[in-house]
Coordinates of C-alpha atoms in Angstrom, one line a residue:
M1 CA 58.8 -41.9 18.8
R2 CA 57.0 -44.7 20.0
R3 CA 53.8 -42.4 19.6
G4 CA 54.8 -42.5 16.1
T5 CA 55.7 -45.8 15.8
S6 CA 52.8 -47.2 16.5
K7 CA 50.0 -44.4 14.5
L8 CA 52.9 -46.6 11.9
F9 CA 51.7 -49.7 13.0
L10 CA 47.8 -48.9 13.2
I11 CA 48.0 -47.6 9.8
A12 CA 50.1 -50.6 8.1
F13 CA 48.0 -52.8 10.2
C14 CA 45.1 -51.4 8.6
G15 CA 45.6 -51.4 5.1
L16 CA 46.9 -55.3 5.3
M17 CA 43.5 -56.2 6.7
L18 CA 41.7 -54.0 3.5
L19 CA 44.1 -55.7 1.4
F20 CA 42.7 -59.5 3.0
L21 CA 39.2 -58.6 3.4
A22 CA 39.2 -57.4 -0.7
A23 CA 41.1 -60.8 -1.4
G24 CA 38.2 -62.2 0.2
C25 CA 36.2 -60.3 -1.4
T26 CA 37.5 -61.2 -5.0
G27 CA 37.8 -65.4 -3.7
K28 CA 33.6 -65.0 -3.1
S29 CA 33.3 -63.6 -6.9
K30 CA 35.4 -66.5 -8.1
Q31 CA 33.9 -68.6 -6.8
E32 CA 30.2 -68.1 -6.7
A33 CA 27.8 -69.6 -4.0
V34 CA 25.5 -72.5 -6.0
S35 CA 22.7 -74.4 -4.0
G36 CA 19.7 -76.4 -5.2
T37 CA 19.1 -80.0 -6.0
V38 CA 20.6 -81.8 -8.9
T39 CA 19.9 -85.4 -10.3
I40 CA 22.7 -87.0 -12.1
M41 CA 22.2 -90.5 -14.6
Y42 CA 24.7 -92.5 -12.9
I43 CA 24.8 -96.4 -12.7
Y44 CA 24.7 -97.2 -9.1
Q45 CA 24.3 -94.8 -6.7
D46 CA 27.0 -96.2 -4.4
S47 CA 29.4 -95.6 -7.1
F48 CA 28.5 -91.8 -8.1
Y49 CA 29.7 -91.2 -3.9
R50 CA 32.8 -93.0 -4.1
E51 CA 33.8 -91.7 -6.9
Y52 CA 32.9 -88.2 -6.9
G53 CA 29.7 -87.6 -4.8
D54 CA 31.4 -87.5 -1.5
L55 CA 34.3 -85.5 -2.2
F56 CA 31.6 -83.0 -4.3
A57 CA 28.8 -82.2 -1.2
S58 CA 32.6 -81.3 1.1
K59 CA 33.3 -78.8 -1.2
Y60 CA 29.9 -77.5 -2.1
P61 CA 27.8 -78.2 0.6
D62 CA 25.0 -76.7 -0.5
V63 CA 24.0 -78.8 -3.3
S64 CA 22.2 -81.6 -2.9
V65 CA 23.3 -84.0 -5.9
T66 CA 20.2 -87.1 -5.9
V67 CA 21.3 -90.0 -8.6
A68 CA 19.1 -91.9 -11.2
E69 CA 20.9 -95.1 -11.2
T70 CA 21.2 -96.9 -14.8
N71 CA 22.4 -100.3 -13.9
N72 CA 19.1 -102.0 -15.4
L73 CA 18.4 -99.8 -17.7
Y74 CA 19.5 -101.6 -21.0
H75 CA 18.3 -105.2 -21.7
E76 CA 19.8 -106.9 -24.4
T77 CA 17.2 -107.3 -27.4
D78 CA 16.3 -103.2 -26.5
D79 CA 16.4 -100.4 -29.3
R80 CA 18.9 -98.3 -27.5
E81 CA 18.3 -95.4 -29.0
R82 CA 14.2 -95.3 -28.3
K83 CA 14.8 -96.4 -24.9
L84 CA 17.2 -93.8 -23.6
R85 CA 14.4 -91.3 -25.1
E86 CA 12.4 -92.6 -23.2
W87 CA 14.6 -92.9 -19.7
I88 CA 15.6 -89.0 -20.5
D89 CA 11.2 -88.3 -20.8
K90 CA 10.3 -89.9 -17.5
E91 CA 13.1 -89.5 -15.4
K92 CA 14.4 -85.5 -16.3
P93 CA 17.7 -86.1 -14.8
D94 CA 20.0 -82.6 -15.3
I95 CA 23.3 -84.6 -15.7
L96 CA 23.6 -86.8 -19.0
E97 CA 25.8 -90.0 -18.6
L98 CA 26.4 -90.4 -22.3
T99 CA 28.7 -92.2 -25.1
Q100 CA 30.2 -90.9 -27.5
D101 CA 27.3 -91.6 -30.1
D102 CA 24.7 -91.0 -27.4
Y103 CA 26.4 -87.9 -27.3
E104 CA 26.5 -86.6 -30.8
R105 CA 23.0 -88.2 -31.5
L106 CA 21.2 -86.0 -28.7
A107 CA 23.5 -82.9 -29.5
G108 CA 21.9 -82.8 -33.4
E109 CA 18.6 -83.3 -32.0
G110 CA 18.5 -80.6 -29.1
V111 CA 19.0 -82.3 -26.2
L112 CA 22.1 -81.1 -24.4
L113 CA 22.8 -78.1 -23.4
D114 CA 25.7 -76.5 -25.2
L115 CA 28.6 -76.0 -22.6
E116 CA 30.3 -72.7 -24.0
P117 CA 28.7 -69.7 -22.2
L118 CA 29.3 -71.8 -19.3
I119 CA 33.2 -72.0 -20.0
Q120 CA 33.4 -69.1 -20.9
K121 CA 31.9 -66.9 -18.2
D122 CA 34.4 -69.4 -16.1
K123 CA 37.0 -69.1 -18.0
Y124 CA 37.3 -73.0 -17.1
P125 CA 40.3 -74.5 -18.2
M126 CA 40.1 -76.4 -21.4
E127 CA 43.5 -76.3 -22.8
S128 CA 44.3 -78.6 -20.4
F129 CA 42.2 -81.5 -21.8
L130 CA 43.9 -83.7 -24.6
P131 CA 43.2 -81.6 -27.4
S132 CA 42.4 -85.0 -29.3
I133 CA 39.7 -84.9 -26.4
T134 CA 38.4 -81.7 -27.3
E135 CA 38.7 -81.7 -31.0
L136 CA 36.5 -85.1 -30.8
L137 CA 33.6 -82.8 -28.9
K138 CA 33.3 -80.3 -31.1
V139 CA 33.1 -82.6 -33.8
K140 CA 31.0 -85.0 -32.6
G141 CA 28.7 -82.0 -30.9
G142 CA 28.5 -80.1 -34.7
G143 CA 31.2 -77.8 -33.7
R144 CA 30.2 -76.7 -30.1
I145 CA 31.3 -78.5 -26.5
Y146 CA 28.1 -80.1 -25.2
G147 CA 29.9 -82.5 -22.2
L148 CA 32.5 -83.4 -20.7
P149 CA 34.5 -86.4 -19.8
P150 CA 36.7 -87.3 -17.0
S151 CA 38.2 -90.0 -18.4
F152 CA 39.2 -91.8 -21.4
M153 CA 40.2 -95.8 -21.9
A154 CA 43.1 -97.5 -23.9
A155 CA 45.0 -100.3 -24.2
A156 CA 48.6 -100.8 -24.9
L157 CA 51.0 -103.4 -26.0
F158 CA 53.3 -104.5 -23.0
Y159 CA 56.0 -106.9 -23.1
N160 CA 58.6 -108.8 -20.8
Q161 CA 61.9 -107.4 -21.1
D162 CA 63.4 -110.5 -20.0
L163 CA 62.2 -112.3 -22.3
F164 CA 62.8 -110.5 -25.9
D165 CA 66.5 -110.1 -24.0
Q166 CA 67.0 -113.8 -23.6
H167 CA 65.9 -114.7 -26.8
G168 CA 67.8 -112.1 -28.8
V169 CA 64.8 -110.6 -30.6
A170 CA 64.4 -106.3 -30.2
Y171 CA 62.3 -105.0 -28.0
P172 CA 58.8 -103.6 -30.0
T173 CA 58.3 -100.2 -30.8
D174 CA 55.2 -97.7 -30.6
Q175 CA 52.6 -97.7 -33.8
M176 CA 53.8 -101.3 -35.0
G177 CA 50.8 -102.3 -37.2
W178 CA 49.4 -105.5 -36.4
M179 CA 51.7 -107.6 -39.8
E180 CA 54.7 -106.4 -37.4
V181 CA 52.8 -107.6 -34.1
L182 CA 52.3 -110.9 -35.1
A183 CA 55.6 -111.4 -36.5
L184 CA 57.7 -110.6 -34.0
A185 CA 55.6 -112.8 -32.0
E186 CA 56.1 -115.9 -34.1
R187 CA 60.2 -115.4 -33.3
F188 CA 59.5 -116.7 -29.6
G189 CA 59.0 -120.4 -28.5
G190 CA 58.9 -123.8 -30.6
G191 CA 55.8 -124.1 -31.4
A192 CA 54.3 -127.7 -30.4
A193 CA 57.6 -129.3 -29.7
Q194 CA 57.6 -127.4 -26.7
S195 CA 57.2 -129.0 -23.2
P196 CA 54.0 -127.1 -21.6
E197 CA 56.8 -126.3 -18.6
S198 CA 59.1 -124.0 -21.0
K199 CA 56.6 -123.4 -23.7
V200 CA 56.6 -119.8 -24.5
Y201 CA 54.3 -117.5 -26.3
G202 CA 55.1 -114.8 -27.7
L203 CA 52.3 -112.3 -27.9
S204 CA 49.1 -113.1 -25.0
L205 CA 45.3 -111.4 -25.6
M206 CA 43.0 -111.2 -22.8
P207 CA 41.4 -114.5 -22.2
W208 CA 37.4 -113.5 -23.0
E209 CA 39.8 -112.6 -26.7
S210 CA 42.3 -115.8 -26.6
S211 CA 41.0 -117.1 -30.1
P212 CA 40.7 -116.4 -34.2
V213 CA 37.5 -114.3 -33.6
G214 CA 38.6 -112.5 -31.0
L215 CA 41.7 -111.6 -32.7
M216 CA 40.4 -110.9 -35.7
Y217 CA 37.8 -108.2 -34.6
K218 CA 40.8 -106.7 -32.7
I219 CA 42.7 -106.2 -36.0
G220 CA 39.4 -105.1 -37.2
R221 CA 38.6 -102.5 -35.1
A222 CA 42.2 -101.1 -35.7
N223 CA 41.6 -100.8 -39.2
Q224 CA 38.8 -98.7 -37.9
L225 CA 36.1 -101.9 -39.8
S226 CA 32.5 -102.0 -39.0
E227 CA 30.3 -105.5 -39.4
V228 CA 27.6 -103.7 -39.8
N229 CA 26.5 -100.1 -42.3
A230 CA 24.6 -98.6 -39.5
Q231 CA 22.6 -96.4 -41.4
T232 CA 21.0 -98.9 -44.2
M233 CA 21.3 -101.7 -41.0
Q234 CA 23.3 -103.9 -43.6
V235 CA 25.7 -106.6 -42.5
Q236 CA 29.1 -106.0 -43.9
I237 CA 31.6 -108.8 -43.0
D238 CA 32.0 -110.0 -45.6
S239 CA 34.6 -107.9 -47.2
E240 CA 38.4 -107.9 -48.7
G241 CA 39.5 -105.6 -45.0
W242 CA 37.4 -108.1 -42.7
K243 CA 38.7 -111.2 -44.7
Q244 CA 42.7 -110.0 -44.0
A245 CA 42.0 -109.6 -41.1
A246 CA 40.5 -112.9 -40.1
T247 CA 43.3 -114.3 -42.7
Q248 CA 46.4 -113.1 -40.0
A249 CA 44.5 -114.0 -37.6
L250 CA 44.2 -117.3 -38.0
A251 CA 47.9 -118.0 -39.1
A252 CA 48.8 -116.0 -36.0
F253 CA 47.5 -119.2 -34.2
R254 CA 48.3 -121.9 -36.4
S255 CA 51.8 -121.1 -36.2
D256 CA 51.2 -121.6 -32.0
S257 CA 52.6 -117.6 -31.1
I258 CA 49.5 -117.2 -29.1
K259 CA 47.8 -119.2 -26.5
Q260 CA 44.3 -120.8 -27.8
I261 CA 41.5 -120.2 -25.4
E262 CA 37.6 -121.5 -25.5
L263 CA 34.7 -120.3 -24.1
K264 CA 34.2 -122.9 -22.0
E265 CA 37.2 -122.8 -20.7
M266 CA 36.6 -119.2 -18.6
T267 CA 37.6 -120.2 -15.1
E268 CA 39.2 -117.3 -12.5
D269 CA 42.3 -118.9 -12.3
V270 CA 42.6 -118.7 -16.3
W271 CA 42.3 -115.0 -15.2
K272 CA 44.8 -115.3 -12.4
K273 CA 47.5 -117.3 -14.2
Q274 CA 47.5 -115.4 -17.6
A275 CA 50.5 -116.4 -19.6
F276 CA 51.9 -112.5 -19.2
L277 CA 51.7 -112.5 -15.6
E278 CA 52.9 -115.9 -15.3
G279 CA 56.3 -115.1 -17.4
K280 CA 55.2 -117.1 -20.2
S281 CA 54.0 -114.1 -23.2
A282 CA 56.4 -112.3 -24.5
M283 CA 53.7 -109.8 -24.9
T284 CA 50.2 -109.1 -24.3
L285 CA 48.1 -106.4 -25.7
A286 CA 45.6 -104.8 -21.9
P287 CA 44.1 -102.0 -21.4
F288 CA 45.0 -99.3 -18.8
S289 CA 43.7 -101.2 -16.2
F290 CA 45.7 -104.1 -16.6
I291 CA 48.8 -101.9 -15.5
Y292 CA 48.2 -102.8 -12.1
E293 CA 48.3 -106.4 -12.4
V294 CA 51.3 -106.7 -14.2
D295 CA 53.0 -104.5 -11.7
E296 CA 52.7 -106.5 -9.1
A297 CA 53.1 -110.0 -10.8
F298 CA 56.7 -108.8 -12.8
K299 CA 57.5 -107.4 -9.0
K300 CA 56.9 -110.8 -7.4
K301 CA 58.7 -112.4 -10.3
G302 CA 61.6 -110.0 -10.3
M303 CA 60.9 -109.4 -14.2
Q304 CA 61.1 -106.7 -16.1
W305 CA 58.6 -105.0 -18.5
S306 CA 57.6 -102.1 -20.1
L307 CA 54.7 -100.5 -22.8
V308 CA 54.4 -99.4 -25.7
T309 CA 51.8 -98.2 -28.1
E310 CA 48.9 -100.7 -28.9
P311 CA 48.7 -101.7 -32.6
V312 CA 48.1 -99.3 -35.2
D313 CA 46.9 -98.8 -39.0
P314 CA 49.5 -98.5 -40.9
K315 CA 47.5 -96.2 -42.9
N316 CA 46.2 -94.1 -40.0
P317 CA 49.4 -94.5 -37.5
A318 CA 48.3 -91.5 -35.3
Y319 CA 44.7 -93.6 -34.2
A320 CA 44.1 -96.2 -32.0
G321 CA 41.5 -98.3 -32.1
S322 CA 40.6 -98.7 -28.7
L323 CA 40.5 -95.0 -27.5
N324 CA 37.4 -94.6 -26.2
V325 CA 35.9 -91.9 -23.7
G326 CA 34.0 -94.0 -21.2
S327 CA 31.6 -91.3 -20.6
I328 CA 30.6 -87.8 -21.3
Y329 CA 28.6 -85.7 -18.8
A330 CA 26.0 -83.1 -20.4
I331 CA 23.7 -81.3 -18.8
N332 CA 19.6 -81.6 -20.0
A333 CA 18.8 -78.6 -22.0
K334 CA 15.3 -79.2 -20.4
S335 CA 17.4 -78.4 -17.1
A336 CA 16.1 -76.0 -14.7
N337 CA 19.9 -76.7 -12.4
V338 CA 21.8 -75.4 -14.7
Q339 CA 24.4 -73.4 -12.2
A340 CA 24.7 -76.4 -9.7
A341 CA 24.6 -78.9 -12.7
W342 CA 27.2 -77.0 -14.4
K343 CA 29.3 -76.7 -11.2
L344 CA 29.0 -80.7 -10.8
I345 CA 29.8 -81.5 -14.3
S346 CA 32.9 -79.3 -14.4
Y347 CA 34.2 -80.4 -11.0
M348 CA 34.7 -84.3 -11.8
S349 CA 36.4 -83.1 -15.0
S350 CA 38.3 -80.4 -13.0
D351 CA 42.4 -80.2 -12.3
E352 CA 41.6 -80.3 -8.9
M353 CA 39.9 -84.1 -9.8
A354 CA 42.1 -84.9 -11.8
K355 CA 45.4 -84.3 -9.5
I356 CA 43.4 -86.4 -6.7
K357 CA 42.2 -89.2 -8.7
S358 CA 45.7 -89.3 -10.7
R359 CA 47.2 -92.2 -8.2
S360 CA 43.9 -94.6 -7.7
S361 CA 42.4 -94.4 -11.4
F362 CA 41.5 -96.9 -13.6
N363 CA 40.8 -95.2 -16.2
L364 CA 43.3 -92.9 -18.2
L365 CA 42.6 -89.2 -17.0
S366 CA 41.2 -86.6 -19.6
R367 CA 43.4 -83.6 -18.7
K368 CA 46.8 -84.0 -19.0
G369 CA 49.8 -84.0 -16.6
Y370 CA 48.5 -86.2 -13.7
M371 CA 49.0 -89.5 -14.6
T372 CA 52.1 -89.7 -16.7
E373 CA 54.2 -92.4 -14.6
L374 CA 53.4 -95.8 -13.1
N375 CA 56.5 -97.2 -10.3
G376 CA 58.7 -95.5 -12.7
H377 CA 57.5 -96.2 -16.2
S378 CA 56.4 -93.9 -18.7
L379 CA 52.6 -93.5 -19.2
D380 CA 52.9 -92.1 -22.2
S381 CA 52.3 -94.7 -24.8
F382 CA 48.4 -94.8 -23.4
Y383 CA 48.1 -90.6 -24.7
K384 CA 50.2 -90.6 -27.6
L385 CA 47.7 -91.3 -30.0
D386 CA 44.7 -89.5 -30.8
F387 CA 40.9 -90.4 -30.8
N388 CA 39.8 -90.8 -34.7
V389 CA 36.9 -88.3 -34.6
N390 CA 35.8 -89.1 -38.1
N391 CA 35.2 -92.9 -37.3
R392 CA 31.9 -93.9 -38.0
I393 CA 31.3 -97.0 -36.0
S394 CA 27.7 -96.9 -34.6
Y395 CA 26.7 -98.9 -31.5
G396 CA 23.5 -97.0 -30.8
K397 CA 21.2 -98.5 -32.9
I398 CA 22.6 -101.8 -32.8
P399 CA 20.9 -104.0 -30.6
T400 CA 22.8 -105.8 -28.5
R401 CA 22.3 -109.2 -29.0
F402 CA 23.0 -109.2 -32.2
Y403 CA 26.2 -108.5 -31.4
N404 CA 26.5 -111.8 -28.7
D405 CA 24.7 -113.8 -31.9
F406 CA 27.0 -112.8 -34.3
Y407 CA 30.5 -113.1 -32.6
A408 CA 29.2 -116.9 -31.8
V409 CA 28.6 -117.3 -35.8
M410 CA 31.5 -115.8 -36.4
S411 CA 33.5 -117.7 -33.5
N412 CA 31.7 -120.8 -35.2
K413 CA 33.0 -120.3 -39.5
L414 CA 36.8 -119.7 -38.0
Q415 CA 36.8 -122.7 -36.2
K416 CA 35.4 -124.6 -39.1
V417 CA 38.0 -122.9 -41.6
Q418 CA 40.6 -124.0 -38.9
A419 CA 39.2 -127.6 -38.9
A420 CA 39.2 -127.2 -43.0
E421 CA 35.7 -127.4 -43.0
L422 CA 35.0 -124.4 -44.7
T423 CA 37.3 -122.5 -46.9
L424 CA 37.9 -118.2 -46.1
D425 CA 35.2 -117.5 -48.5
Q426 CA 32.3 -120.2 -48.1
A427 CA 32.9 -118.7 -44.6
F428 CA 32.4 -115.6 -44.6
R429 CA 29.6 -115.6 -46.9
E430 CA 27.8 -118.0 -44.7
A431 CA 28.7 -115.4 -42.2
Q432 CA 27.1 -112.8 -44.1
Q433 CA 24.0 -114.4 -44.5
E434 CA 23.3 -115.8 -41.1
G435 CA 24.4 -112.4 -39.6
Q436 CA 22.1 -110.3 -41.4
H437 CA 19.4 -112.7 -40.5
A438 CA 20.5 -112.6 -36.8
L439 CA 20.7 -108.3 -37.3
D440 CA 17.0 -108.5 -38.4
A441 CA 16.0 -111.4 -35.6
A442 CA 17.2 -108.3 -33.2
L443 CA 16.5 -105.7 -34.7
A444 CA 12.2 -107.0 -34.7
A445 CA 12.9 -108.2 -30.7
S446 CA 13.9 -104.5 -30.2
G447 CA 10.7 -102.8 -32.5
G448 CA 13.0 -101.6 -35.3
R449 CA 12.4 -103.4 -37.8
E450 CA 10.2 -106.9 -39.2
E451 CA 12.3 -110.0 -39.4
K452 CA 12.2 -111.9 -43.2

């Protein structure tokens, strides 16, 4: 009887070993061995290894990764498109780090490798990406996917629940237009009659944009307005849309419902003592990364906060003006290390990486379901709105110098309107002319156009 039992045990044990061996073989076929050297385009080597490289190396030790740093790639006078192509031709990276504009342009020029065969071969789970991100990749890629973004950037309207309760004002709601938000802001405080100690603002912006021109741009971006036609290289600021945005912005600051901060006042102390963090502002429009500061400051002061979606264009309430994929990682079509490159970018945007990043990322993750709340606060407001895939605002051809110069021009014009030195129409006519001169000068400095 014991011999029979031993024989049965031996047969069962052998069967189990065969199953384990089969499972091991199956695992190897799913996880193909990959080796080689791959070069990735990234701003800093140290930040790459901190964000992705060390984790990737522990999982794929046979793949060696080198970083081609881009921290000194662009200067404000550069023609960005030309500079990028020259850099790619010289450095020959296997993986390119691209903006949305770069991605669309280089995909159309055949510089990027079509990823769909690799996605299909590996059964890579694209379904867990946000649908609007997948749609964006396909629309900008002419119907195909040429890159993957691990994360994206978005803003939300944070609000102080205690201040709303104290003033008997109903909380803001998702998908409000800018007119609604500014009308809500005017319901707080008593204007200039209040003492500095008791002063409460209805709305605050990030310090560097807390001015009429900063708010004008916020409203304009929500409405998909651009100050330049990138196809004709003509400044187009003198339009009804931009004038309406400026009118709303000027009225908001005139009502004293937003604190105006001059650039010369920009100090570390101003950043640390922002009105919203101090409990002196009912609402603030801020990027996702600000949420950690809000949560910490409100806990210390025993205040309650919540958030809703950023203000939208009432004509297109499903879309957010601030949504942007920070970096899209694509494979150079000329790469000799496609498998290793694909292994790296697929890992950077994987479910596994999303799970690791879900509690520490300062950007929002492109994959659904990993960043859902922070200390009991739902993050749904950051994920509720969609990318406007038909947005034609383009920055790639326009030197950074122009945006810096023109911001100063527009700021000066709105200051003169505030001081009753110019009418709004005069301000925009002058801004149009001076802006075109600034654009022509910036393009000439970058080699893109002869200065007039």
